[in-house]
Coordinates of C-alpha atoms in Angstrom, one line a residue:
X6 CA 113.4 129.3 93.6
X7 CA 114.0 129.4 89.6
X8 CA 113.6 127.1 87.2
X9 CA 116.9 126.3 85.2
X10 CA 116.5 126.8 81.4
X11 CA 115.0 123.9 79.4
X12 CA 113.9 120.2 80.3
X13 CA 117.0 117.1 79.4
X14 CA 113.8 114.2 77.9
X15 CA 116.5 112.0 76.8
X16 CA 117.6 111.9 80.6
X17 CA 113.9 111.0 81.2
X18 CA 113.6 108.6 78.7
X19 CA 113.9 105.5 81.2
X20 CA 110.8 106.7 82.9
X21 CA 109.3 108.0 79.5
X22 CA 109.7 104.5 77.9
X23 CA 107.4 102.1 80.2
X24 CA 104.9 105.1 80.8
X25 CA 104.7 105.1 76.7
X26 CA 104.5 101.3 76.8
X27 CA 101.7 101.6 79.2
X28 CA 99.4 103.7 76.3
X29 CA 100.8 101.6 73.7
X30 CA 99.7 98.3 75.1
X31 CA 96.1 99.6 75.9
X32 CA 95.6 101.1 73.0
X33 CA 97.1 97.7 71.5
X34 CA 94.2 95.9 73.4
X35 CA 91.5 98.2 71.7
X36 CA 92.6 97.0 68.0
X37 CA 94.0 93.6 68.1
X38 CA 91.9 92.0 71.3
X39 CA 92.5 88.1 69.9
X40 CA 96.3 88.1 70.4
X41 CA 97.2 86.8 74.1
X42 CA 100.9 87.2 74.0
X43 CA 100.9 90.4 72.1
X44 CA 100.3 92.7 75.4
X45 CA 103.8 90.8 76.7
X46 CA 105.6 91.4 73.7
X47 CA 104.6 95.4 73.6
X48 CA 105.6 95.7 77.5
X49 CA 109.1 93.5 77.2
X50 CA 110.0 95.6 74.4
X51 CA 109.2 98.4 76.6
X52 CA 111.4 97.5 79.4
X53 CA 114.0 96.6 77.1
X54 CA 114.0 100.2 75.7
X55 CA 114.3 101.5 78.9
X56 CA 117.3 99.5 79.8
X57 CA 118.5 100.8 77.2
X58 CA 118.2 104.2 77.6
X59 CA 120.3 103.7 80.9
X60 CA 123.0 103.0 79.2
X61 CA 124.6 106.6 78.2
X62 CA 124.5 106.9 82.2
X63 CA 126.3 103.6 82.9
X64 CA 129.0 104.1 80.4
X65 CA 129.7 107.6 80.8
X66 CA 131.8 106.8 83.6
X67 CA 132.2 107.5 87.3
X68 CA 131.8 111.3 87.3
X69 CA 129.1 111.2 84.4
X70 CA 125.4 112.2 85.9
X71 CA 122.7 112.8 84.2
X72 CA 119.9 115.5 85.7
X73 CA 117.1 117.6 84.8
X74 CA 114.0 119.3 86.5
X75 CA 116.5 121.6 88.3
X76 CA 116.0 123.9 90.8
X77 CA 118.3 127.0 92.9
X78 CA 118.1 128.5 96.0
X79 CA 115.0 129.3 98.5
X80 CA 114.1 126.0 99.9
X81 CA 116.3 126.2 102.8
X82 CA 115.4 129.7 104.0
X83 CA 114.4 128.5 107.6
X84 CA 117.8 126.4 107.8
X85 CA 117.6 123.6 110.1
X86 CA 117.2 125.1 113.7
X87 CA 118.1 129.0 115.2
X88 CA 122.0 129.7 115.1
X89 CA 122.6 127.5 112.6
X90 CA 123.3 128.8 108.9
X91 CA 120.9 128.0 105.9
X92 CA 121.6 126.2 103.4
X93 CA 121.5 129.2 101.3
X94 CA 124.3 130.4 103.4
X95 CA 126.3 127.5 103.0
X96 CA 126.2 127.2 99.5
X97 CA 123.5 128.7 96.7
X98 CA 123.8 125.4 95.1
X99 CA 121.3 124.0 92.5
X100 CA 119.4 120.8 93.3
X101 CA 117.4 118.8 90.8
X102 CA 114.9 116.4 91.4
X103 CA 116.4 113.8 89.2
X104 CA 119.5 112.8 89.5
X105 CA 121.0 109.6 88.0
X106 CA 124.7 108.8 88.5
X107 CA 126.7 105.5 87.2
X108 CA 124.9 103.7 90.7
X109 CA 121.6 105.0 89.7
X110 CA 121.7 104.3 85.9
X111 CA 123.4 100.8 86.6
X112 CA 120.5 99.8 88.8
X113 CA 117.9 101.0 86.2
X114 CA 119.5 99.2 83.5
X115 CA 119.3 96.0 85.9
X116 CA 115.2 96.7 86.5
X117 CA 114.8 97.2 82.8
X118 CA 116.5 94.0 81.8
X119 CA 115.0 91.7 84.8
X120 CA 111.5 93.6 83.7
X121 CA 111.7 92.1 80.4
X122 CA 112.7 88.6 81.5
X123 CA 109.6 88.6 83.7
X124 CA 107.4 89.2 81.4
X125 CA 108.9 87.0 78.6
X126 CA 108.2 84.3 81.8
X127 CA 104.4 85.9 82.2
X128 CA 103.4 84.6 78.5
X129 CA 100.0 83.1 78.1
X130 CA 99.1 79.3 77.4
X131 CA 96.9 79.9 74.6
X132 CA 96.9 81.6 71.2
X133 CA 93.7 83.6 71.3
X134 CA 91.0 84.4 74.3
X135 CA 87.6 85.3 74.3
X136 CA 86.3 89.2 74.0
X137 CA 84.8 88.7 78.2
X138 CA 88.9 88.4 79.1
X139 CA 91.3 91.3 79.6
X140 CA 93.6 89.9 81.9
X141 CA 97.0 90.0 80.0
X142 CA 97.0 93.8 79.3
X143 CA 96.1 94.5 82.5
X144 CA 99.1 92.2 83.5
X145 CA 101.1 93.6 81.4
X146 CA 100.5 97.2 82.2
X147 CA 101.0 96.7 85.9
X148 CA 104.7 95.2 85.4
X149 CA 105.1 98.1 83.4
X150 CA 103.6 100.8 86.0
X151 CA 106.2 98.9 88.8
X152 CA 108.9 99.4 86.7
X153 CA 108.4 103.0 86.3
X154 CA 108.1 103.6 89.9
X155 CA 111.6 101.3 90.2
X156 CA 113.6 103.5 87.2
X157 CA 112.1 106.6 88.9
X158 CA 113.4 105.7 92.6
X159 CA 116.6 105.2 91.6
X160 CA 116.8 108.9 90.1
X161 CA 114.2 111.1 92.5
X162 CA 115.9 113.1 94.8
X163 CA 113.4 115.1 96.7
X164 CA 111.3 113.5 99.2
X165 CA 107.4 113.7 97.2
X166 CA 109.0 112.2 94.4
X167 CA 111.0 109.3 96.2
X168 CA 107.8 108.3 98.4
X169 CA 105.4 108.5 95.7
X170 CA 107.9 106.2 92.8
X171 CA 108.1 103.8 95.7
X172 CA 104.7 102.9 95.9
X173 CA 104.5 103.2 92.2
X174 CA 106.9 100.4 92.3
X175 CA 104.5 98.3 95.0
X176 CA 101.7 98.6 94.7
X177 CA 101.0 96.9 91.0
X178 CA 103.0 94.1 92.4
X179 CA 100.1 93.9 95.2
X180 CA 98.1 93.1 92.1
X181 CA 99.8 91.0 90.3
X182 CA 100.1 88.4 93.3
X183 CA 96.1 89.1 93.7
X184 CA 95.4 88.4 90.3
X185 CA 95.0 84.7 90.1
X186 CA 92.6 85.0 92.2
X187 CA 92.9 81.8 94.5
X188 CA 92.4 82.1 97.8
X189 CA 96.0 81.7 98.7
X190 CA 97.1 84.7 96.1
X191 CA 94.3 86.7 97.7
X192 CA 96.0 86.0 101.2
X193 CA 98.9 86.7 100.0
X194 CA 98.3 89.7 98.4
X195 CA 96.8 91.0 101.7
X196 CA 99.4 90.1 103.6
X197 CA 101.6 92.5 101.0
X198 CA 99.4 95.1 101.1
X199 CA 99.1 95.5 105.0
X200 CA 103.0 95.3 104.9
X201 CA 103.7 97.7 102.9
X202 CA 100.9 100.3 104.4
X203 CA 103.2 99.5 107.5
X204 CA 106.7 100.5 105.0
X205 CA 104.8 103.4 104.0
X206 CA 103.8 104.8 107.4
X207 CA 107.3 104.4 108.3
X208 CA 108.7 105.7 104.9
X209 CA 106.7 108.7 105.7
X210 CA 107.7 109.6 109.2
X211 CA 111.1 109.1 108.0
X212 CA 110.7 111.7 105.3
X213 CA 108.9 114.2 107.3
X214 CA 112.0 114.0 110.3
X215 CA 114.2 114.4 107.4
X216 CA 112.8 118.0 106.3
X217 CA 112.4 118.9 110.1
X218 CA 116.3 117.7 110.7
X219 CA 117.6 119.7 107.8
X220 CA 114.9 122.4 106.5
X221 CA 115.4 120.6 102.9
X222 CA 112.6 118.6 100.7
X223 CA 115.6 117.0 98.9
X224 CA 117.8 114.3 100.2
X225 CA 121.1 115.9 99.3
X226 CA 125.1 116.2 100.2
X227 CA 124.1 119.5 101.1
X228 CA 121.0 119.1 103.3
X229 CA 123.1 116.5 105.5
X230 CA 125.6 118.8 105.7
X231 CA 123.2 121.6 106.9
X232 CA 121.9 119.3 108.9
X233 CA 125.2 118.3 111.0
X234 CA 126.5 121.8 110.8
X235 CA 129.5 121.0 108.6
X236 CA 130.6 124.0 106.7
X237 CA 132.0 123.6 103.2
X238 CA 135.5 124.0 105.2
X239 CA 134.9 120.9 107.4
X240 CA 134.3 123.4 110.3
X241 CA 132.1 122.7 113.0
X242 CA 129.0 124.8 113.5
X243 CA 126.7 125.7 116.0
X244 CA 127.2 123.3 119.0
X245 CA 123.4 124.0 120.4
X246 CA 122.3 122.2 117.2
X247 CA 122.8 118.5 117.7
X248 CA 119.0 118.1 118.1
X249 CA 118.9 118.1 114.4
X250 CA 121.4 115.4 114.1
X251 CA 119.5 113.4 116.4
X252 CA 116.4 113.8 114.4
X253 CA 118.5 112.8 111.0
X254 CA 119.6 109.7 112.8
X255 CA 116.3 108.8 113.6
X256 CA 115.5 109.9 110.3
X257 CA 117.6 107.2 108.9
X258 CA 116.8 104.1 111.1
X259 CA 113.2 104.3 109.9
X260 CA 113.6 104.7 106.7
X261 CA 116.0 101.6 107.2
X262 CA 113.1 99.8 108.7
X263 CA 110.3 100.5 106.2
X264 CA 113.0 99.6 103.2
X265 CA 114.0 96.8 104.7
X266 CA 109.9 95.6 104.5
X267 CA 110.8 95.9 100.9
X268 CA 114.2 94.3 101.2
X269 CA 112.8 91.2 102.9
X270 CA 115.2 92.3 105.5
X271 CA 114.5 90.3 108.7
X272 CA 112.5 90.9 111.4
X273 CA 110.7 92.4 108.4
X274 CA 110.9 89.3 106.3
X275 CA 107.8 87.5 107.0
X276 CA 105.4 88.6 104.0
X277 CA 107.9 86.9 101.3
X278 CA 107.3 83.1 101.4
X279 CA 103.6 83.5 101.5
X280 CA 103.9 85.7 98.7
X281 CA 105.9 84.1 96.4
X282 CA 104.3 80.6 97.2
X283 CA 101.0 82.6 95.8
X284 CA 102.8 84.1 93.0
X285 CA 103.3 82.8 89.4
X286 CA 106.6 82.3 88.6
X287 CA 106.9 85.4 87.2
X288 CA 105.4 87.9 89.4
X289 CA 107.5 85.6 92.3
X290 CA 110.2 87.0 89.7
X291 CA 109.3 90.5 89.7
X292 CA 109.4 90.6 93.6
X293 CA 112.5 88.7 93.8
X294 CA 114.4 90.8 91.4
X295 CA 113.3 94.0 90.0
X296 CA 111.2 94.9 93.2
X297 CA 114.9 94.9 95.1
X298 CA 116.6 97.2 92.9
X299 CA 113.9 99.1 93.9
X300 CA 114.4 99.1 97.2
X301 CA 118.2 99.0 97.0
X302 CA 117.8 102.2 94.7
X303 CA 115.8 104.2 97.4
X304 CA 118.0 103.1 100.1
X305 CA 121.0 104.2 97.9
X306 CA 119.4 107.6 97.7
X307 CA 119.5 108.3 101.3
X308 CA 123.0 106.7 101.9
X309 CA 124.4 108.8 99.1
X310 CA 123.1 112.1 101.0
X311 CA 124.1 110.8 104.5
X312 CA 128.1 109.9 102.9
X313 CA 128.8 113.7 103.0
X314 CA 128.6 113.6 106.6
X315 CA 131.3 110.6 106.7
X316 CA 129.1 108.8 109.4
X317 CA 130.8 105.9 110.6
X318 CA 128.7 102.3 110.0
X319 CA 125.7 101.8 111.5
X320 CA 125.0 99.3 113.7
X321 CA 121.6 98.9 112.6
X322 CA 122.6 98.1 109.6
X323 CA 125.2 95.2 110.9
X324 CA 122.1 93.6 113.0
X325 CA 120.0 93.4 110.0
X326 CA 122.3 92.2 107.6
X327 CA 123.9 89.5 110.1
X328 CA 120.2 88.5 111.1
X329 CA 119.3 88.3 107.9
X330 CA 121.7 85.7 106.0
X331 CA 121.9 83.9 109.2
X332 CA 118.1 83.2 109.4
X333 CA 117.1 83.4 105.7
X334 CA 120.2 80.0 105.3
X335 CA 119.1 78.2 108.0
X336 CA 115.2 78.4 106.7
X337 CA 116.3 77.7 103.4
X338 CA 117.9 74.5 104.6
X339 CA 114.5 73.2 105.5
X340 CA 112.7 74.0 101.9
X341 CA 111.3 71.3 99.9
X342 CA 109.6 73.5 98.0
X343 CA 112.1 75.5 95.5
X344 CA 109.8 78.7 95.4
X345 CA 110.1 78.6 99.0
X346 CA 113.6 78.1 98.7
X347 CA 114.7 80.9 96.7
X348 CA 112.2 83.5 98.6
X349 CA 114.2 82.5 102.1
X350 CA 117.7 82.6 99.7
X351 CA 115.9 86.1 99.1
X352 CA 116.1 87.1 102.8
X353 CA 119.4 85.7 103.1
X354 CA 120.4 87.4 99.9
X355 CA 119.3 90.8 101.5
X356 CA 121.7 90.5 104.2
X357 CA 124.4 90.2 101.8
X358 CA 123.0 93.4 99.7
X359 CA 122.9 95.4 102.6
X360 CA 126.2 94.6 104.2
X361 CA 128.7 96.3 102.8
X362 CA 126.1 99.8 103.9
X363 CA 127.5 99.5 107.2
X364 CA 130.3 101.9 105.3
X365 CA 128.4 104.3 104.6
X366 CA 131.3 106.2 101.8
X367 CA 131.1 105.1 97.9
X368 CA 132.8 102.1 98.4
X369 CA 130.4 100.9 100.6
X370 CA 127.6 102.1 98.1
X371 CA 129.2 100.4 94.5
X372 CA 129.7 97.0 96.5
X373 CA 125.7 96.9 97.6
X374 CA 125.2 97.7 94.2
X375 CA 127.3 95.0 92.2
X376 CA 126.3 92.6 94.8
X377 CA 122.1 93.3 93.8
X378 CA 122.9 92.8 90.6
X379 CA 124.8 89.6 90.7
X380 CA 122.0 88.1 92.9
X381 CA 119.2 89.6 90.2
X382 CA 121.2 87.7 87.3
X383 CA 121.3 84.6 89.7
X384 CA 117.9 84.7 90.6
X385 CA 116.1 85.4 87.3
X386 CA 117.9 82.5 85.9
X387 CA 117.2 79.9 88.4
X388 CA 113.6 81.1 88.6
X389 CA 113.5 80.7 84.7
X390 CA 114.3 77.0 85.1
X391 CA 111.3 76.4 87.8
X392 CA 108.6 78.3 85.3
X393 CA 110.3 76.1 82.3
X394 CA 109.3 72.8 84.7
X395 CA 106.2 74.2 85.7
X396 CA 105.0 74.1 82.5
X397 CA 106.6 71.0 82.1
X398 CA 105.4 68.6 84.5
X399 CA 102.7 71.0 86.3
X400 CA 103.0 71.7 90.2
X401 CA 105.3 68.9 90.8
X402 CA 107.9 71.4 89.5
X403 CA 107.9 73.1 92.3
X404 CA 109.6 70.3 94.0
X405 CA 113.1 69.1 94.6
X406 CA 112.4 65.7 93.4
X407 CA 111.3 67.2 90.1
X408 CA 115.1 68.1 89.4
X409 CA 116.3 64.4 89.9
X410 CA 118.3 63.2 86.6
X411 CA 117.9 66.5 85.1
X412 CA 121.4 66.6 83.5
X413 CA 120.5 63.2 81.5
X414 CA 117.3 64.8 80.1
X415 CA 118.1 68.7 80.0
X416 CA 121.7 68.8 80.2
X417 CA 121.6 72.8 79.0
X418 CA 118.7 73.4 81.7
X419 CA 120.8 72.0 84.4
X420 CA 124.0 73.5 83.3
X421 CA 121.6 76.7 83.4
X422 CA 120.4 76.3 87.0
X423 CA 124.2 74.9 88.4
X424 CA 125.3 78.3 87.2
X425 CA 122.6 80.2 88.8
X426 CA 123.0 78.0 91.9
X427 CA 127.1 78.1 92.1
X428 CA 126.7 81.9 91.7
X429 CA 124.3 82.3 94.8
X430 CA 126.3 80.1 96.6
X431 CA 130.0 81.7 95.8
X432 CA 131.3 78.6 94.3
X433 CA 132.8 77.8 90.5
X434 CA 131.5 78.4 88.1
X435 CA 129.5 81.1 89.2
X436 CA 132.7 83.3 89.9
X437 CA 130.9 86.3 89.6
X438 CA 128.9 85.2 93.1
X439 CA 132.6 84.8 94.5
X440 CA 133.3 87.8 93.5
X441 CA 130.3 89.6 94.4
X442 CA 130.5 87.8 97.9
X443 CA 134.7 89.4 98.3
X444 CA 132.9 92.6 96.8
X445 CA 130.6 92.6 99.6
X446 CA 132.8 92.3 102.9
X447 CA 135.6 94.6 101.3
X448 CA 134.0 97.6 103.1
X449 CA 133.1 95.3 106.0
X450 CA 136.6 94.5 106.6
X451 CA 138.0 98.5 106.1
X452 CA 135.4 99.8 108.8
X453 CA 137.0 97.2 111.2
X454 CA 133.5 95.2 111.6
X455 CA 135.6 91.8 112.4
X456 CA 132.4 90.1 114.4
X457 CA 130.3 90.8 111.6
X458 CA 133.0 89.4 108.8
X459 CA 132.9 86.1 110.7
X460 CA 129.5 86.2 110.9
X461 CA 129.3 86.7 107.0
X462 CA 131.9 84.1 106.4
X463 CA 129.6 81.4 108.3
X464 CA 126.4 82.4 106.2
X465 CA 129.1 82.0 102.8
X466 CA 129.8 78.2 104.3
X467 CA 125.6 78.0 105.2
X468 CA 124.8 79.2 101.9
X469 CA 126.7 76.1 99.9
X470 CA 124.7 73.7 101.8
X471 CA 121.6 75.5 100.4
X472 CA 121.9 75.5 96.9
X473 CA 124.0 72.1 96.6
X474 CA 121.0 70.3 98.1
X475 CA 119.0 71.4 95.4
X476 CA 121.8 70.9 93.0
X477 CA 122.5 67.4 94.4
X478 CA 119.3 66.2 92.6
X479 CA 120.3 67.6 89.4
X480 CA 123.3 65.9 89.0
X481 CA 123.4 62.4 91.1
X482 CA 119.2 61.6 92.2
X483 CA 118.1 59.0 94.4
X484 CA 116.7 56.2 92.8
X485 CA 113.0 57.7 94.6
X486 CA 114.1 61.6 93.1
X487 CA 115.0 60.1 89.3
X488 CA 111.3 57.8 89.7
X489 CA 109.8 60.6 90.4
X490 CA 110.9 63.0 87.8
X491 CA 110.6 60.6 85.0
X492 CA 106.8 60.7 85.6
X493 CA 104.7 61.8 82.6
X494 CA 104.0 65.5 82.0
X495 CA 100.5 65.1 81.6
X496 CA 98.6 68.3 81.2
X497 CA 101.7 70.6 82.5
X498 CA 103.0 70.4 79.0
X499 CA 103.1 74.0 77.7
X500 CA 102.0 75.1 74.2
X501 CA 105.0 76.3 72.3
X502 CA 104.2 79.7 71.9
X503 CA 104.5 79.8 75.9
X504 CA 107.5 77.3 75.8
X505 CA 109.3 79.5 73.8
X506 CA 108.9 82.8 75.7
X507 CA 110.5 81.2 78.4
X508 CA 113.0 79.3 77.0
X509 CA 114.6 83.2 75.4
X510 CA 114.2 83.8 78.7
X511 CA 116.0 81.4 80.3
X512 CA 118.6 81.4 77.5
X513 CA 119.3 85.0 77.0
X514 CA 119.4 85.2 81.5
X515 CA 121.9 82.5 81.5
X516 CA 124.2 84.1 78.7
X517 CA 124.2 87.6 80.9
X518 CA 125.4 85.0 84.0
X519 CA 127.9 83.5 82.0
X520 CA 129.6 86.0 80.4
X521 CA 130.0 88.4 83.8
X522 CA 131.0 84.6 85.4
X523 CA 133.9 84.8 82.8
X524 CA 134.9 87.8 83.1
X525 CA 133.4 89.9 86.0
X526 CA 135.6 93.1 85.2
X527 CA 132.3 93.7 82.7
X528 CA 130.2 94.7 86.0
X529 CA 132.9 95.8 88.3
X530 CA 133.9 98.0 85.6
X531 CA 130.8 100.1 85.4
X532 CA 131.3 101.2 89.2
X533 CA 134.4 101.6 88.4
X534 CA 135.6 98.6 91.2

């Protein structure tokens, strides 16, 4: 094994940015302890640099990667079973151990931008706070250290690397939830915790069948192909060596199973309405936006490796997805609550994200992409316009009622949230959810999955009722809805240091939404679609 000559930092830089704003914002704390918001305003400017420093990647085009800490030959010596060539035999190739594409770089952009509405949704209530209290940098710092892991996912390519970036990109969301410190955000941050030690044992075993299926600590084209005895021809190999396909199947449902913990896939759902009923606003956010990329990222990583092999779609994959939208809707019908409503709209929104995996070929990889990104621009807008009436009218907020009338007082708020709502649901004026939605079952409908394209359609249908019944309120309330929303504010009324953190948020969220909404060739474009 060599080194290759010199190390690409500007291809690092979205990692390098958020690590930097984690010293920045301590050291920050040390000098200037009195200023509340100023921890917020280091770590958003943070993220948004590391957006930013995804961008060469997205608009270099289709064939444009970016890669560094690059390694050749040796690490297949063993190859993956007697009579079967080495990877070294089939090609002296060299792998890196990051590796960001268009997908990759896309999705990091995404974490880096939803990071920054997060925290801009995270700001404090007062000006100052007393010398005893350190909770904002520490806040602060963790969204930051859970972005890292996110941007780092979406690039690792050996196995160390992945595992280790996806608990980077957990586990200070564990925190977060527990940081309130109420009993219910201690609960919930338990129930996290224990769930993903579960994702992680299963993340692990995964791993580990991988390098015993194909001899390789990376998850490569050329590993898989190793592994499934595909030479660089298309000829087929060693016929005594389908054990190690077996164990790469295997391989691949359970690392399916302890992503879709992170996904909110169902059955593995069941963590994510206690969690972000416990949650603030924004950490409920963070899980419901930039925590998926994550997930998608890592899931993206594998599927990208497994595409050489041309496996046909997995049925696993068509269970979960189908599952998924179908429970997540129907839950969501029942929802009162509008926290609880968008964390089952997350579940049913991971079916959707997943779908169009069950081709498992670039097309099939682009559409789960563009469709995670439309549902993170949804999402971080509609949550937005619950932390702006939070702050508002306190806990009732949370609430349907609390929307009644809300075009009469806020007509830009409501015009906000309709076009957050129409896009989960599919519907004008959120075309860009339409178009995510046709985006999604194009590979369904190649592979020939007819079953599970009716299934989908149904779940589009179930999804409208979802979001209109919130959005009922908004436009047309009952006369009990519009008496209750016209209550005084009381004590919920937000300073306007804090009111105008989230209102940038909310406004600059919405802009995003509305221009792809207009013209949605601006993110199909950078997959190329």
């Amino acid at each position: 094994m060599t080194t290759t000559p010199g190390l690409d930092v500007v291809t690092l830089l979205p990692a390098l940015i958020p690590l930097a704003g984690v010293v920045i914002v301590l050291v920050a704390d040390l000098v200037v302890p009195r200023f509340r918001g100023f921890p917020y305003a280091l770590a958003a400017l943070a993220s948004l640099g590391a957006a930013g420093a995804a961008v060469p990647g997205v608009v270099g085009g289709a064939g444009a990667v970016r890669e560094t800490f690059c390694m050749t030959g040796g690490w297949f010596a063993f190859g993956p079973g007697p009579g079967a060539p080495s990877y070294s035999q089939a090609q002296a190739a060299t792998e890196c151990l990051w590796r960001a594409g268009t997908l990759g770089s896309s999705l990091q952009l995404g974490a880096g931008l939803a990071a920054a509405v997060c925290l801009a949704l995270a700001w404090p209530s007062v000006r100052g706070r007393s010398a005893e209290v350190s909770r904002e940098p520490v806040e602060a710092v963790l969204f930051l250290t859970a972005l890292t892991g996110t941007v780092v996912v979406a690039a690792s390519r050996d196995l160390g690397t992945w595992l280790v970036a996806l608990e980077l990109a957990t586990l200070p969301v564990i925190a977060l939830v527990a940081l309130s410190g109420t009993r219910a955000a201690l609960a919930g941050a338990m129930q996290l915790l224990v769930t993903s030690l579960v994702s992680f044992a299963l993340l692990a075993v995964g791993a580990a069948l991988w390098f015993l299926a194909t001899g390789a600590p990376f998850f490569s084209r050329d590993a898989a192909l190793a592994a499934g005895h595909v030479s660089q021809g298309g000829t087929a190999l060693a016929a005594g060596q389908q054990p190690s396909v077996a164990l790469l199947s295997l391989s691949l449902v359970l690392i399916l199973a302890g992503l879709g913990f992170k996904l909110s896939l169902v059955p593995f759902h069941a963590w994510t309405p206690t969690a972000y009923a416990c949650s603030t606003p924004a950490v409920a956010t963070f899980l419901a936006t930039v925590s998926k990329v994550g997930a998608l990222a890592a899931l993206l990583v594998v599927v990208q490796a497994l595409a050489a092999l041309s496996t046909p779609g997995l049925i696993a994959v068509a269970v979960l997805a189908a599952a998924s939208m179908t429970l997540g809707n129907l839950m969501a019908l029942r929802q009162d609550d509008v926290v609880r409503l968008l964390a089952w709209s997350t579940v049913a929104q991971a079916g959707w994200v997943v779908l169009p995996l069950v081709s498992v070929s670039p097309l099939g990889q682009r559409s789960a992409a563009i469709y995670l990104l439309t549902y993170v621009a949804a999402t971080l807008v509609a949550f937005a316009v619950v932390a702006r009436t939070v702050r508002e009218v306190g806990s009732r907020g949370l609430s349907t009622a609390a929307y009644g009338g809300l075009w009469k007082r806020s007509p830009w708020r409501a015009g906000a949230l309709a076009l957050a709502l129409t896009s989960l649901a599919g519907l004008p004026p959120g075309v860009i959810g339409l178009v995510g939605k046709v985006v999604a079952l194009r590979p369904v409908i190649v592979e020939g999955w007819v079953w599970l394209a009716v299934i989908a359609a149904g779940n589009a249908v179930l999804g409208v009722a979802v979001y209109l019944r919130w959005l009922r309120p908004v436009v047309n309330p009952s006369e009990a809805e519009a008496a209750a929303a016209g209550e005084p504010a009381g004590p919920g009324v937000s300073p306007t240091g804090r009111r105008l953190a989230i209102t940038m948020a909310l406004v600059g969220s919405a802009l995003v939404l509305l221009v792809v909404s207009v013209q949605p060739q601006l993110l199909l474009g950078l997959f190329g679609s």
